[in-house]
Coordinates of N, CA and C in Angstrom, one line a residue:
Chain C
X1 N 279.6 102.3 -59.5 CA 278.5 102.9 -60.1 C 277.2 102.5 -59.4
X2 N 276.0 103.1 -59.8 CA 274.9 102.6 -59.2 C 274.2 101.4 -59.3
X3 N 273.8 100.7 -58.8 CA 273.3 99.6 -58.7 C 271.7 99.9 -58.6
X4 N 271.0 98.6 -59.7 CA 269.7 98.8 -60.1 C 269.1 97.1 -60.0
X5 N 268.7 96.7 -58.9 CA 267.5 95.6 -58.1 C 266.2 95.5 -58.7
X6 N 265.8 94.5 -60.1 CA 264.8 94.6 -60.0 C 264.2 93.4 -59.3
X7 N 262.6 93.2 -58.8 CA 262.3 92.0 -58.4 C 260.6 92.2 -58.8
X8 N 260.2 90.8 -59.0 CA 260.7 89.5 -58.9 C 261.4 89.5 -60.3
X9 N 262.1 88.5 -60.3 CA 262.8 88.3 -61.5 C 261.8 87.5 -63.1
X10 N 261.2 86.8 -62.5 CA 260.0 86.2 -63.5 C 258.8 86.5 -62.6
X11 N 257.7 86.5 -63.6 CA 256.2 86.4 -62.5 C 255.3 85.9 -64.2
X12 N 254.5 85.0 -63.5 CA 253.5 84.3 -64.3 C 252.0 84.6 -63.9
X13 N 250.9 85.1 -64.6 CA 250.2 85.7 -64.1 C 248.8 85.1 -65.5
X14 N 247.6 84.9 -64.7 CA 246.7 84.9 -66.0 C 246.3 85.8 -66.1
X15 N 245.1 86.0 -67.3 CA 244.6 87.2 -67.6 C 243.8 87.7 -66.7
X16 N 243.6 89.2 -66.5 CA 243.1 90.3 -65.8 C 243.5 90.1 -64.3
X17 N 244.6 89.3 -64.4 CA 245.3 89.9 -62.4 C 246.1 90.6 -62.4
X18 N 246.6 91.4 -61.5 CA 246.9 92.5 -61.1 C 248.5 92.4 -60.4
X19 N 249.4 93.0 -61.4 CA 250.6 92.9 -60.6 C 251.5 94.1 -60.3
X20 N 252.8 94.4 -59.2 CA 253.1 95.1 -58.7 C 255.1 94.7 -59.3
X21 N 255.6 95.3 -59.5 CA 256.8 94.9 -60.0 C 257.8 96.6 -58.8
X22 N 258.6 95.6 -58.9 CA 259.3 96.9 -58.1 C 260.8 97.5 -58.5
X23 N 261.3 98.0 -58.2 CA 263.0 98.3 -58.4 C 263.8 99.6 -57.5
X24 N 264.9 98.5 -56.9 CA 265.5 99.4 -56.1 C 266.6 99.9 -56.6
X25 N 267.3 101.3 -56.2 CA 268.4 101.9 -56.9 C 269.4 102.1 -55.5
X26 N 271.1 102.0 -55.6 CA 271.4 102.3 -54.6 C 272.0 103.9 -54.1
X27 N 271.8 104.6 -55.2 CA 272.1 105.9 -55.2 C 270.9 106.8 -55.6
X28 N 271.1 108.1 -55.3 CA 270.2 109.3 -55.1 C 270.0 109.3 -56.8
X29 N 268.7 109.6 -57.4 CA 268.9 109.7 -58.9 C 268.1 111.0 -59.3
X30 N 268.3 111.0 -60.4 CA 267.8 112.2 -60.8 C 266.7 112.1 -62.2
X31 N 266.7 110.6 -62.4 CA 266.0 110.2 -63.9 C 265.7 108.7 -63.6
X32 N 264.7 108.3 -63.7 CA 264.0 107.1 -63.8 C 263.1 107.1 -65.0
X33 N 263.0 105.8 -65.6 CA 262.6 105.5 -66.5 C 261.9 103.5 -66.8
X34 N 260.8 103.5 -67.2 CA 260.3 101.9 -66.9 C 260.0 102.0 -68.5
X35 N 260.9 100.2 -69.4 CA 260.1 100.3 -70.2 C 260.1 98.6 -70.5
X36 N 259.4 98.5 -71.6 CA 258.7 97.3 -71.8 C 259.5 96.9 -73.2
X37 N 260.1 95.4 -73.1 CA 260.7 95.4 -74.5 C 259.4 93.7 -74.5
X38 N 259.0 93.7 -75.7 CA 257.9 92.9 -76.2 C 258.7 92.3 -76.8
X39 N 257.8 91.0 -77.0 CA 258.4 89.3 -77.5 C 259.1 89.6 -78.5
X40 N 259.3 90.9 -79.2 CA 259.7 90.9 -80.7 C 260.5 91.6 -80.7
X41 N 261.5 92.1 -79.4 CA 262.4 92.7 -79.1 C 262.0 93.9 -79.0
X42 N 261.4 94.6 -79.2 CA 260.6 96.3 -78.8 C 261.1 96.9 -77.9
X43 N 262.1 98.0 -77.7 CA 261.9 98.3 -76.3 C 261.1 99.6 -76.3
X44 N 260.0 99.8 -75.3 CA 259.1 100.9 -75.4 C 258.9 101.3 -73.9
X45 N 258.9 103.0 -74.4 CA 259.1 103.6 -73.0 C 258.0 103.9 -72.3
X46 N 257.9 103.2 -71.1 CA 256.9 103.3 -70.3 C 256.2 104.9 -69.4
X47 N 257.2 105.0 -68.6 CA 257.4 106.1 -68.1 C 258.8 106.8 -68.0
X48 N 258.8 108.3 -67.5 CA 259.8 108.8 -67.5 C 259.2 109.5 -66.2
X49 N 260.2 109.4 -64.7 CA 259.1 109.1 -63.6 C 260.7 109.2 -62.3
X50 N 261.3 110.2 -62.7 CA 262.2 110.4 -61.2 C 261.4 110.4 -59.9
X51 N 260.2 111.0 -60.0 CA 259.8 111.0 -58.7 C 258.3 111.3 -58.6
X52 N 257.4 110.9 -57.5 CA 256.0 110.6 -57.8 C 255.0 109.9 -58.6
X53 N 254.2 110.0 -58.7 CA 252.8 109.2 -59.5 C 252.5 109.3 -60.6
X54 N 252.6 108.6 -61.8 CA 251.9 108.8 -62.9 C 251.1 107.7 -63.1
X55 N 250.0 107.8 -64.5 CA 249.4 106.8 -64.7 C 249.0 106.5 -66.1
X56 N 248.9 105.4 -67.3 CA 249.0 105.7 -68.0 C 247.6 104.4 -68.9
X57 N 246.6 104.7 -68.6 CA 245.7 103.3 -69.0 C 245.7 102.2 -67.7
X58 N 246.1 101.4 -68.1 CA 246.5 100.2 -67.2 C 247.6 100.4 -66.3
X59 N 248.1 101.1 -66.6 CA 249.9 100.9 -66.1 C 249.8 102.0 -65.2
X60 N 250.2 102.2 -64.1 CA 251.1 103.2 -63.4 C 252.1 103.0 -62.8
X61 N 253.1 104.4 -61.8 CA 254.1 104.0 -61.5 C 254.4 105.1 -60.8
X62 N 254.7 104.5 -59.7 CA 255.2 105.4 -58.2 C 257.0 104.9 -58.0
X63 N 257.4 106.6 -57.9 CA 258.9 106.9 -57.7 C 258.8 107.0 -56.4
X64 N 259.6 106.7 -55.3 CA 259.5 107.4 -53.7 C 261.2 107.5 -53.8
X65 N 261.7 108.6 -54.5 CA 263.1 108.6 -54.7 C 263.9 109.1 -53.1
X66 N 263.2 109.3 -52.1 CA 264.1 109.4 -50.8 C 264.6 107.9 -50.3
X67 N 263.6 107.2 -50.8 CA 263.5 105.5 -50.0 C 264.2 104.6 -51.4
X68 N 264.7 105.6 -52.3 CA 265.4 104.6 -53.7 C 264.5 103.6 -54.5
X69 N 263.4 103.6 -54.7 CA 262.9 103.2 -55.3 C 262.0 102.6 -56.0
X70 N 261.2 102.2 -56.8 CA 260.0 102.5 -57.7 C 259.4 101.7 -57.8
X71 N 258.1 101.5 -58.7 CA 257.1 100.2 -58.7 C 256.4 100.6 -59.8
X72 N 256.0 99.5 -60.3 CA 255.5 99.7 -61.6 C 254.1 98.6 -61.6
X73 N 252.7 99.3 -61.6 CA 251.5 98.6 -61.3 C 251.0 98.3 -62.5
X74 N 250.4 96.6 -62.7 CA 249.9 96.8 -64.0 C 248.8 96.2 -63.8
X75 N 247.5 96.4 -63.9 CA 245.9 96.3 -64.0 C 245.4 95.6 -64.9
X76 N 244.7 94.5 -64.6 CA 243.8 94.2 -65.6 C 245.0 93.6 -66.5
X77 N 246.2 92.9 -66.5 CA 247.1 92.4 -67.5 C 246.4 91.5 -68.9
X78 N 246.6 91.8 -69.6 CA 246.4 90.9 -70.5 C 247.7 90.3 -71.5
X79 N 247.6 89.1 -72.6 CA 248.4 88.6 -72.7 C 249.1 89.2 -73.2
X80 N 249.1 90.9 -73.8 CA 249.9 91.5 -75.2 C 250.9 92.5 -73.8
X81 N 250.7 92.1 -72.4 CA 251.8 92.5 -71.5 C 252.6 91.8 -71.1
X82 N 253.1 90.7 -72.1 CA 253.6 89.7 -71.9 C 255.0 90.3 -72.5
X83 N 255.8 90.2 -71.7 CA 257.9 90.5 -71.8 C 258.4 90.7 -70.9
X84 N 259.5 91.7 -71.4 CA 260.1 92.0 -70.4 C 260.5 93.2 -69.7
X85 N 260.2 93.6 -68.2 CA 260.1 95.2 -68.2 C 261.0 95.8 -67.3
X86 N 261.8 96.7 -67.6 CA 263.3 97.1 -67.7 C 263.2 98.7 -66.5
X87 N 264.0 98.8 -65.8 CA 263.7 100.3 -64.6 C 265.0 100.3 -65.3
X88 N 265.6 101.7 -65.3 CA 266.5 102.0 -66.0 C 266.8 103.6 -64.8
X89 N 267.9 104.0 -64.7 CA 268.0 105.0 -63.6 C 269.4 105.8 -63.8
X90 N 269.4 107.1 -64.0 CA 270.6 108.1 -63.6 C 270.6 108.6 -62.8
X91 N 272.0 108.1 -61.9 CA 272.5 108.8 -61.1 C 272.5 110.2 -60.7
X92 N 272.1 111.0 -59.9 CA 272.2 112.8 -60.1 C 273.7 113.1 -59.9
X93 N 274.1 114.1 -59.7 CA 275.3 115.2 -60.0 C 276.5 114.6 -58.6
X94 N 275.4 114.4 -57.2 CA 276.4 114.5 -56.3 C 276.4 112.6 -56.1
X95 N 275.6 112.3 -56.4 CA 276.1 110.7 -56.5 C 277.7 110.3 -57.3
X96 N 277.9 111.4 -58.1 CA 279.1 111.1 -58.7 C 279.6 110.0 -59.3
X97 N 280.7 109.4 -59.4 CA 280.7 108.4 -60.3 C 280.6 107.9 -61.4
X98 N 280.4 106.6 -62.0 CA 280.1 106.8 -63.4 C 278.9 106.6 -63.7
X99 N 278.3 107.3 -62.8 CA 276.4 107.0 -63.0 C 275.8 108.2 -63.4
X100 N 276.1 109.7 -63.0 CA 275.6 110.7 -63.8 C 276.2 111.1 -65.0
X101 N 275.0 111.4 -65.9 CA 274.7 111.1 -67.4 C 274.6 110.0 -68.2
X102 N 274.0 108.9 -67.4 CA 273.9 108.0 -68.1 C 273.0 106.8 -68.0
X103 N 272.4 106.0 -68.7 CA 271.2 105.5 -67.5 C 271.5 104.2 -67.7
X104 N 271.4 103.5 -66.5 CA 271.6 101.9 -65.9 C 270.4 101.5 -65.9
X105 N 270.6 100.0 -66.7 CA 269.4 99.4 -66.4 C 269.5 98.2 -65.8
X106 N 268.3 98.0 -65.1 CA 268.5 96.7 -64.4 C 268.5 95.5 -65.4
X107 N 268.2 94.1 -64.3 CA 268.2 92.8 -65.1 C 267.2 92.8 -65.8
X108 N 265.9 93.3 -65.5 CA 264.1 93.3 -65.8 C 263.2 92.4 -64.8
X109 N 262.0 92.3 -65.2 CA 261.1 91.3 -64.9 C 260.5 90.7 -66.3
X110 N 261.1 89.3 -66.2 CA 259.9 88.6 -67.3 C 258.7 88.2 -67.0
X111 N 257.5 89.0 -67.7 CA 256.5 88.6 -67.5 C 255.7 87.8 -68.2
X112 N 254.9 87.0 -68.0 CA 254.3 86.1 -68.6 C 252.6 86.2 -68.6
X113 N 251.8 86.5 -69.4 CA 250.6 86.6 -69.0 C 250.0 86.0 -70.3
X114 N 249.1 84.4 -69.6 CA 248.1 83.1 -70.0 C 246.9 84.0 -70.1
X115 N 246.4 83.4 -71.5 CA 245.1 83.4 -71.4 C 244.1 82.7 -70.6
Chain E
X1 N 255.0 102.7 -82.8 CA 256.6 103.2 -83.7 C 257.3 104.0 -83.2
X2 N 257.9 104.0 -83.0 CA 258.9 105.3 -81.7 C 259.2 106.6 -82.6
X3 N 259.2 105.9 -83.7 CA 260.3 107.1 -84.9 C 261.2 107.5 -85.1
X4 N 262.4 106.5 -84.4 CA 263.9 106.2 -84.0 C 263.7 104.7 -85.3
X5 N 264.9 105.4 -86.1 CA 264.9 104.3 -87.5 C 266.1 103.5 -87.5
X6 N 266.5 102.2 -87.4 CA 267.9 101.4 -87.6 C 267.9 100.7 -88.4
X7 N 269.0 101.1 -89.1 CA 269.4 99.5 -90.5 C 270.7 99.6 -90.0
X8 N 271.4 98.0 -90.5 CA 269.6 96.8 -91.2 C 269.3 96.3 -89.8
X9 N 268.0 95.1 -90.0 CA 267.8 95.0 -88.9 C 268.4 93.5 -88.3
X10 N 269.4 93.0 -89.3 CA 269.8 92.0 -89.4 C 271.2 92.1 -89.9
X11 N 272.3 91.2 -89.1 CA 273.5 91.5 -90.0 C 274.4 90.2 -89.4
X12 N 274.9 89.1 -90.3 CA 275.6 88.9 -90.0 C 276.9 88.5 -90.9
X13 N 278.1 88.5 -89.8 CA 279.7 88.6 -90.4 C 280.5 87.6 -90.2
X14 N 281.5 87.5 -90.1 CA 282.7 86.8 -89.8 C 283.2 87.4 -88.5
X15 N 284.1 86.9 -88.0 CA 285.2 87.5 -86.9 C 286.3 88.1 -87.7
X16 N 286.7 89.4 -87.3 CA 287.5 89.9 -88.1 C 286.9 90.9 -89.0
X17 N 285.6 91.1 -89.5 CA 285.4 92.2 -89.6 C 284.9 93.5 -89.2
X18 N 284.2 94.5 -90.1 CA 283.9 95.1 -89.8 C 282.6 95.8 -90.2
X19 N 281.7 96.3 -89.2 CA 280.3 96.9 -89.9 C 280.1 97.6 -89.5
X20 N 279.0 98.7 -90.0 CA 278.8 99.8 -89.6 C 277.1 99.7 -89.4
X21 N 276.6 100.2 -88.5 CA 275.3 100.0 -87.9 C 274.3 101.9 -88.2
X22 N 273.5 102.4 -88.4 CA 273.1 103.6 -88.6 C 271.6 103.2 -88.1
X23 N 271.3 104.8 -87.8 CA 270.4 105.4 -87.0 C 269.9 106.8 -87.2
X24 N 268.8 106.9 -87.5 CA 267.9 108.1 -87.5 C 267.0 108.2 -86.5
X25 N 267.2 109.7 -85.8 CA 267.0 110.1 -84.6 C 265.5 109.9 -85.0
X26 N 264.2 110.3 -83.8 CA 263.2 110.8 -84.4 C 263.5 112.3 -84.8
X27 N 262.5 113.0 -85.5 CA 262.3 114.4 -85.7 C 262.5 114.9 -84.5
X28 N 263.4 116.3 -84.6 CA 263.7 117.3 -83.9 C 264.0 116.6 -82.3
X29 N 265.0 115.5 -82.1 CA 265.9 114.8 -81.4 C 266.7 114.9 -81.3
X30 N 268.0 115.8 -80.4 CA 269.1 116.0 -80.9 C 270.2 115.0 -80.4
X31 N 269.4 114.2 -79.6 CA 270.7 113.1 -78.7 C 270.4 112.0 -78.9
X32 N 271.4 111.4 -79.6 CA 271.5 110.0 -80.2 C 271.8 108.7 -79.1
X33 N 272.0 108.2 -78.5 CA 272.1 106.9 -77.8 C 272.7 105.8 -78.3
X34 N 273.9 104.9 -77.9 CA 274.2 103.6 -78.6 C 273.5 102.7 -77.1
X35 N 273.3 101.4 -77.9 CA 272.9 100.6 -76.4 C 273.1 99.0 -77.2
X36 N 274.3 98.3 -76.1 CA 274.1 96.9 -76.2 C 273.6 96.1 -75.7
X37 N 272.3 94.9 -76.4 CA 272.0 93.9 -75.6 C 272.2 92.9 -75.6
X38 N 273.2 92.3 -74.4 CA 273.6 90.4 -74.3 C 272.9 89.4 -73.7
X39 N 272.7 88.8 -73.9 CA 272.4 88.0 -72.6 C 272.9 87.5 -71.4
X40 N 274.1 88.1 -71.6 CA 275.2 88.0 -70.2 C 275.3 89.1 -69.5
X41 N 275.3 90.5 -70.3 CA 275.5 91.8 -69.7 C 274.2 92.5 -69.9
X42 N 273.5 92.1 -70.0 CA 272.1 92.9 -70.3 C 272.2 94.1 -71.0
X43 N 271.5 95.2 -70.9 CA 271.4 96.4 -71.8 C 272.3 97.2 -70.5
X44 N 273.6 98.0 -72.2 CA 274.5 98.1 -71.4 C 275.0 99.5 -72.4
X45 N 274.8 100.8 -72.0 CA 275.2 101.9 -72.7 C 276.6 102.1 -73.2
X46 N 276.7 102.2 -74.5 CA 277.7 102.7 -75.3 C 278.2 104.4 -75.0
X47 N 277.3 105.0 -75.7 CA 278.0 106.2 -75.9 C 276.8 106.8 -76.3
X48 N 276.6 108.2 -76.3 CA 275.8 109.6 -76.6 C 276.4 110.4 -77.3
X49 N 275.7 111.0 -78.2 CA 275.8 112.0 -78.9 C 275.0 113.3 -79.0
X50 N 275.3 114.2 -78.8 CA 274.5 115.4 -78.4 C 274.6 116.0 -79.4
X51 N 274.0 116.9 -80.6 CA 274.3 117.5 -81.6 C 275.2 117.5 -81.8
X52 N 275.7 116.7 -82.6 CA 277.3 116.4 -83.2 C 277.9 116.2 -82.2
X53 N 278.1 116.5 -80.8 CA 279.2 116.4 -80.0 C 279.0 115.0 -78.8
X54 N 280.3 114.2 -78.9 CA 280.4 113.3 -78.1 C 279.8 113.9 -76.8
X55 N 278.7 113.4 -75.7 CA 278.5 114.0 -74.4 C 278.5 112.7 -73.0
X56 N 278.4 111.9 -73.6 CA 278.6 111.0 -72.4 C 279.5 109.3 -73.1
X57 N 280.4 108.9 -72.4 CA 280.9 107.5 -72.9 C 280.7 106.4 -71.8
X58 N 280.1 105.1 -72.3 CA 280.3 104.1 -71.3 C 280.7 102.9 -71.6
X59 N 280.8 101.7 -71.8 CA 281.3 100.7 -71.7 C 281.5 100.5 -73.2
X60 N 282.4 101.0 -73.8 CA 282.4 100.8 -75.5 C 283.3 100.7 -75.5
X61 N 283.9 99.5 -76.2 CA 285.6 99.1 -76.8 C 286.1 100.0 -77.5
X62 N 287.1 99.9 -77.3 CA 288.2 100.9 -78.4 C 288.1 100.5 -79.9
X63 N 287.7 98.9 -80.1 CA 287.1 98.7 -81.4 C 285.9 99.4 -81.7
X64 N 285.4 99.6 -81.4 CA 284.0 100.5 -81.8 C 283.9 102.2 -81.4
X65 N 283.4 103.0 -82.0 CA 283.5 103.6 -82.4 C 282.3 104.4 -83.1
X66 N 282.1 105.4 -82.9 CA 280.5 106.5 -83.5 C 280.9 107.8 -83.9
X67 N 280.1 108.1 -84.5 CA 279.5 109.8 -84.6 C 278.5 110.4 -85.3
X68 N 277.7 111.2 -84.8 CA 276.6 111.4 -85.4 C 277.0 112.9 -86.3
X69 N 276.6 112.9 -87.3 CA 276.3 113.7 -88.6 C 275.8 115.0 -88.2
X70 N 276.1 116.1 -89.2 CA 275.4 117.1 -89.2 C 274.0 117.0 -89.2
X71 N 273.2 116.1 -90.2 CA 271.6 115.4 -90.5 C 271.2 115.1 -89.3
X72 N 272.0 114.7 -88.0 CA 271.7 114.4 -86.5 C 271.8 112.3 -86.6
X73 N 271.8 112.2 -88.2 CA 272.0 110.2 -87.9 C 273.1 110.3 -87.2
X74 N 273.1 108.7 -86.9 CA 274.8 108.0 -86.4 C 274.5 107.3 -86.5
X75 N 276.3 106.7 -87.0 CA 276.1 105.4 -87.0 C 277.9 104.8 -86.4
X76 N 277.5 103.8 -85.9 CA 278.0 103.0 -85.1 C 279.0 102.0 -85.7
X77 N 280.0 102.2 -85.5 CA 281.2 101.3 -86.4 C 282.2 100.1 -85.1
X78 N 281.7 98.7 -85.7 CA 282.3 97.9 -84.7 C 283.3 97.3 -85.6
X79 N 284.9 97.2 -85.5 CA 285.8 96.6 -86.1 C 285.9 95.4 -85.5
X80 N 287.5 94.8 -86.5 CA 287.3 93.3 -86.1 C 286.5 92.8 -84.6
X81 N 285.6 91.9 -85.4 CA 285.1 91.6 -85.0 C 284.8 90.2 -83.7
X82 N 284.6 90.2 -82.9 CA 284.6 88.9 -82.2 C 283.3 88.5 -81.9
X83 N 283.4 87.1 -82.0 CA 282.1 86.2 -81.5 C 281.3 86.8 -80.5
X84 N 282.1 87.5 -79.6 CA 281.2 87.9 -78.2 C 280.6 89.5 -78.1
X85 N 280.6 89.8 -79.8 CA 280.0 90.9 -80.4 C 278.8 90.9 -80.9
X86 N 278.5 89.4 -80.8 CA 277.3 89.3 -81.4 C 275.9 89.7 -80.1
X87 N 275.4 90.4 -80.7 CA 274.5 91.0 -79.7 C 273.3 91.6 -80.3
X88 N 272.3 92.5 -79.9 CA 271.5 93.2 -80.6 C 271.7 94.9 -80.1
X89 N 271.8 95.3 -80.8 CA 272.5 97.2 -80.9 C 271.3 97.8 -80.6
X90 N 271.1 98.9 -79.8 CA 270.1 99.8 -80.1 C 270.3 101.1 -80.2
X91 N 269.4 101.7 -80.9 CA 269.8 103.2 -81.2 C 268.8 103.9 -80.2
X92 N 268.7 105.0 -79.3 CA 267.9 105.8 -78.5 C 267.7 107.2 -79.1
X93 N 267.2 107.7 -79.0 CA 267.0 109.5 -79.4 C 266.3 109.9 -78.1
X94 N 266.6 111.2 -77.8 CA 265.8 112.0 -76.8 C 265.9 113.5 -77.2
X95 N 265.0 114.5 -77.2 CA 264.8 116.0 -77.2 C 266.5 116.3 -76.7
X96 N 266.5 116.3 -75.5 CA 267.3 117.1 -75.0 C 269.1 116.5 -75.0
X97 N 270.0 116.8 -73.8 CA 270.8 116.4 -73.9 C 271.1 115.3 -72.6
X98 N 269.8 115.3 -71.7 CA 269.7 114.6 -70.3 C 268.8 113.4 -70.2
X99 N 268.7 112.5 -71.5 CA 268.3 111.0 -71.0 C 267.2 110.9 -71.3
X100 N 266.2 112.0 -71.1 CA 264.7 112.2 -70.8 C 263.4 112.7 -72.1
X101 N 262.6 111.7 -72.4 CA 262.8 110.3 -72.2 C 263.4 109.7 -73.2
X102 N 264.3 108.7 -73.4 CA 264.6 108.0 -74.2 C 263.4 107.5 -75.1
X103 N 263.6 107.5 -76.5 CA 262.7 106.6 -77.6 C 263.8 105.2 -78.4
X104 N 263.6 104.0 -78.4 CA 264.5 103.4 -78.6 C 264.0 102.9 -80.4
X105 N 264.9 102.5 -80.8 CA 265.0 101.8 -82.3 C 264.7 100.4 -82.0
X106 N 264.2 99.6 -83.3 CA 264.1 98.5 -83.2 C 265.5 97.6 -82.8
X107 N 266.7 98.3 -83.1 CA 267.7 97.3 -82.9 C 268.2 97.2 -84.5
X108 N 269.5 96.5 -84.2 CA 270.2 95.8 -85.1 C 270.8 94.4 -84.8
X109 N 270.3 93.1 -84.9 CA 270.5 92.2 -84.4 C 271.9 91.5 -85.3
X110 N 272.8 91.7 -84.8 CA 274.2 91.5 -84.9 C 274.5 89.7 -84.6
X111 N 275.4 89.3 -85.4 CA 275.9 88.0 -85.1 C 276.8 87.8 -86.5
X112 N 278.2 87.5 -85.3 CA 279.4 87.3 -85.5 C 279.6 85.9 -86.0
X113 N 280.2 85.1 -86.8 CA 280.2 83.7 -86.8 C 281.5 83.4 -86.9

């Protein structure tokens, strides 16, 4: 099945610096998705983001799905972006396998953001 | 609030038995989502439900077991039970029948004793 790389695996960050989180996929996909599960177990969906730029407040997120894989920018962090944040990915049709129709998620990034 | 509803949010059992876990889609969602999280296997897809109909399966035991209702709930049935069942469940809903975008439930935080 597809394989889903997130990195870095932790990052510690104070308030209002600026971080870059990334994730690689090893197959062609057809559905990307970034979400944020919060200290309280929450999981909340960030983007829904196969391919190209969106942006969302603080947050954006670039797909470059020829090169496999995505980034997720966050601005100005403050501490209530403190968890953990999850790339999650389906496989398309000719990837085959047991990866289309279904979505894979990576390990995440724990983030941590000090006042 | 996503608008994806799970009870209860807390449950725990014995080894050996059995519980049933339920989920209300959001409004006008027709695909249901199971999802387990360990801390060994991370978040790890069960099974989908597409208007009534089973549409995708993945890493779900033959002890467990779903179906979502005419109403569009489901709910999620894990038999005897084992220690390494203890996990936290999640329920997803999405519009369509293709993933996009998922809305997740608080969970059902499971533990086996």
């Amino acid at each position: 099945g597809i394989q889903v790389e997130q990195s870095p695996p932790d990052l510690i960050l104070q308030e209002g610096a600026n971080s870059t989180l990334r994730c690689n996929f090893s197959d062609s996909v057809n559905n990307l998705q970034w979400f944020h599960q919060n200290p309280w177990g929450q999981l909340i969906n960030l983007f829904y983001i196969p391919s190209g730029t969106k942006q969302n407040g603080r947050l954006s997120a670039t797909t470059v799905a020829t090169e496999r894989y995505s980034l997720l920018y966050i601005s100005s962090s403050q501490t209530t972006d403190s968890g953990v944040y999850f790339c999650a990915v389906e496989g398309d049709f000719n990837a085959g396998g047991t990866s289309y129709g279904k979505l894979t998620f990576g390990q995440g990034t724990i983030l941590t953001v000090h006042p | 609030d996503s608008g994806v509803t799970q009870t209860p949010k807390h449950l725990i059992t014995a080894t050996g038995q059995r519980v049933t876990l339920r989920c209300s889609p959001r409004s006008g969602d027709l695909s249901v989502y199971w999802y387990q999280q360990s801390l060994d296997q991370g978040l790890q897809f069960l099974i989908q439900y597409y208007n009534g109909e089973e549409r995708a399966k993945g890493n779900i035991l033959e002890r467990f077991s779903a179906q979502q209702f005419p109403d569009l709930h489901s709910e999620l049935n894990l038999s005897s039970l084992e220690l390494g069942d203890s996990a936290l469940y999640f329920c997803a809903s999405s519009v369509g029948r293709d993933n996009s975008p998922l809305h997740f439930g608080n969970g059902t935080r499971l533990t086996v004793t």
